[in-house]
Amino acid sequence: MQPVGAAAPLRVDIAEKTFRSSEGVSVTALKNLAFEVRQGEFACLVGPSGCGKTTTLRILLGLDTDFSGSFQMPASDDGRIAAVFQEPTLLPWRTVEQNVRLALPKAMRHTDLTRLFDSLGLSQMRELYPSELSLGLARRVALARAFAVEPTVLFLDEPFVSLDDQTAERLRYLVLSVWSARPTTALMVTHNVREALMLSDRIILLSARPAHVLGYFDIRIPRESRNPQVMSDLARSFRQKFPGVMQAEMGYP
Amino acid sequence: MNLEHHDRARDIEPLTEAQPRRRSFSSIAPALTVIVSLAGLYLLWSVAASLWPSRAFPHPDQVWVVLVQDTLNGELPYNLAITLARVFAAFVVAMVIGSVIGILLGIYNRADQFFNPWVVLFLNIPALVIIVLAYIWFGLNEVAAIGAVAVNKIPNVVVTMREGARALDPRYAEMAKVYRFSAFDRLRHILLPQLQPYFAASARTGIALIWKIVLVVELLGRSNGVGFQIHLYFQLFDVAAILAYTLAFVAIMLFIELLLVQPFERYATRWRRRAA
């Protein structure tokens, strides 16, 4: 039951985005950045750090309107969007459950969240305050909040950054399983190519500043069959298609 | 969950802790200190009053007699109630108007640059001038009295709340925007909790300042209230009565602080105490 028009892709066509510092120095962050994310597709925006990935996300979230160009969200009646920020950004004065419920539209405020909390391993934490959570758990709450909204588009800004490898890996699997239960158009920003190869249908590779699209890397292998062997094959073909990118810019071994 | 139970158990049964004697003593020690301190003050006062007996410096027992007498004949409760009502009215008016102005100035930089000189000006006008002008312009009535007190307090509230609004974390506002919080939800769940420490600070200093100014207002232009009574007893040179009214009023204000302000603050900051 998709709302009418939800089949439209997320279309981005940003002509230019420039930051001006107070000293009058201007830095062009994005230039002729154009790409599409098809409906129901999990896309990753990969690029060297500082290239303007987060800036792109902020523009799409409507948090930064000072740019030239346009973008088009998949049209739908209410067109809800959800975002997981680099930091969990939970309200410290509200409990875990309140944090999730507050993000829901009025009509959904009292929906049953048991399954969502269960699937993210948060059922015991519903009454805790964010200050009582580790970063990994706080990230899970931020993810729960985003998924609870049942968005038409989901934006993720490096949701696994600054976690230890084990926690990050577990969180990636959690995200995969929750997302697969209800696949929505998703755009994730990351500088970790391996993570992108594991999670996404399509990688959009950005250049260094000013960012534009260098190329696409489509992954047609279903996620559940991406075992270590397949992953290293994917990494090899990614390296062949974009030589030099992984080692130099993204610290990939 | 476990944590919560543990805390609650400790509150109810302090004696089950590992070191019962020590704990129970340290929990009543602050109260004991206060009692000893007040007894010391009483003793010092009694000794001084018996060394220099004078109508202008009554013994504490005399003050107590007047206090009981005026309580029984209804004078004291009536005037206390009148004054408290004025304090309360002026406090609410000052907090509401001051908060709104302060938050707006904190958010809109341009407005702040324009209105800042006004704030500085009002901060520096003596309370007495505002009271006198209010009575001249608006007459010797209740509105002028309460308005004058509020106007005295508003600039302080503005300054504190402006600081609070400047310290707002934009990330929460951005989160609220992405998730389309309603205006009411933004106010209740994003804005007010962040401003809570600043509300608490200006409420604290507010009550302390306001009740002192209310007495002056009553002295100058009202025919009831604690301020008026003190003025009356000043003309009668009845120092015992002046002290009786003062003590009664201070006691009431302390009770308000202990029974209303502090519990509310504990409630509002409950999420902070449980930090891991």
Coordinates of C-alpha atoms in Angstrom, one line a residue, chain A residues 44 46-47 190-200 203 205 217 219 231 234-235 238-239 242 245-247 249-252:
Chain A
C44 CA 25.0 5.4 -0.4
V46 CA 30.4 8.0 -0.6
G47 CA 33.2 10.5 -0.8
T190 CA 29.4 7.5 4.6
H191 CA 33.1 7.6 3.9
N192 CA 33.4 3.8 4.6
V193 CA 33.3 2.0 1.2
R194 CA 33.0 -1.4 2.9
E195 CA 30.0 -0.3 4.8
A196 CA 28.4 1.0 1.6
L197 CA 29.2 -2.2 -0.3
M198 CA 27.5 -4.2 2.5
L199 CA 24.3 -2.1 2.8
S200 CA 23.4 -0.4 -0.4
I203 CA 26.9 3.7 -4.4
L205 CA 30.8 8.3 -5.5
F217 CA 28.4 1.5 -8.6
I219 CA 25.2 -3.8 -6.6
M231 CA 32.2 -8.7 -0.4
L234 CA 32.7 -6.4 -4.8
A235 CA 35.5 -4.4 -3.3
F238 CA 34.9 -1.2 -7.1
R239 CA 38.7 -0.7 -7.0
F242 CA 37.5 3.7 -9.4
V245 CA 39.8 6.2 -4.7
M246 CA 39.6 3.7 -1.8
Q247 CA 43.2 3.8 -0.7
E249 CA 40.8 9.2 0.1
M250 CA 39.0 6.8 2.4
G251 CA 41.6 5.0 4.3
Y252 CA 40.5 1.6 3.0

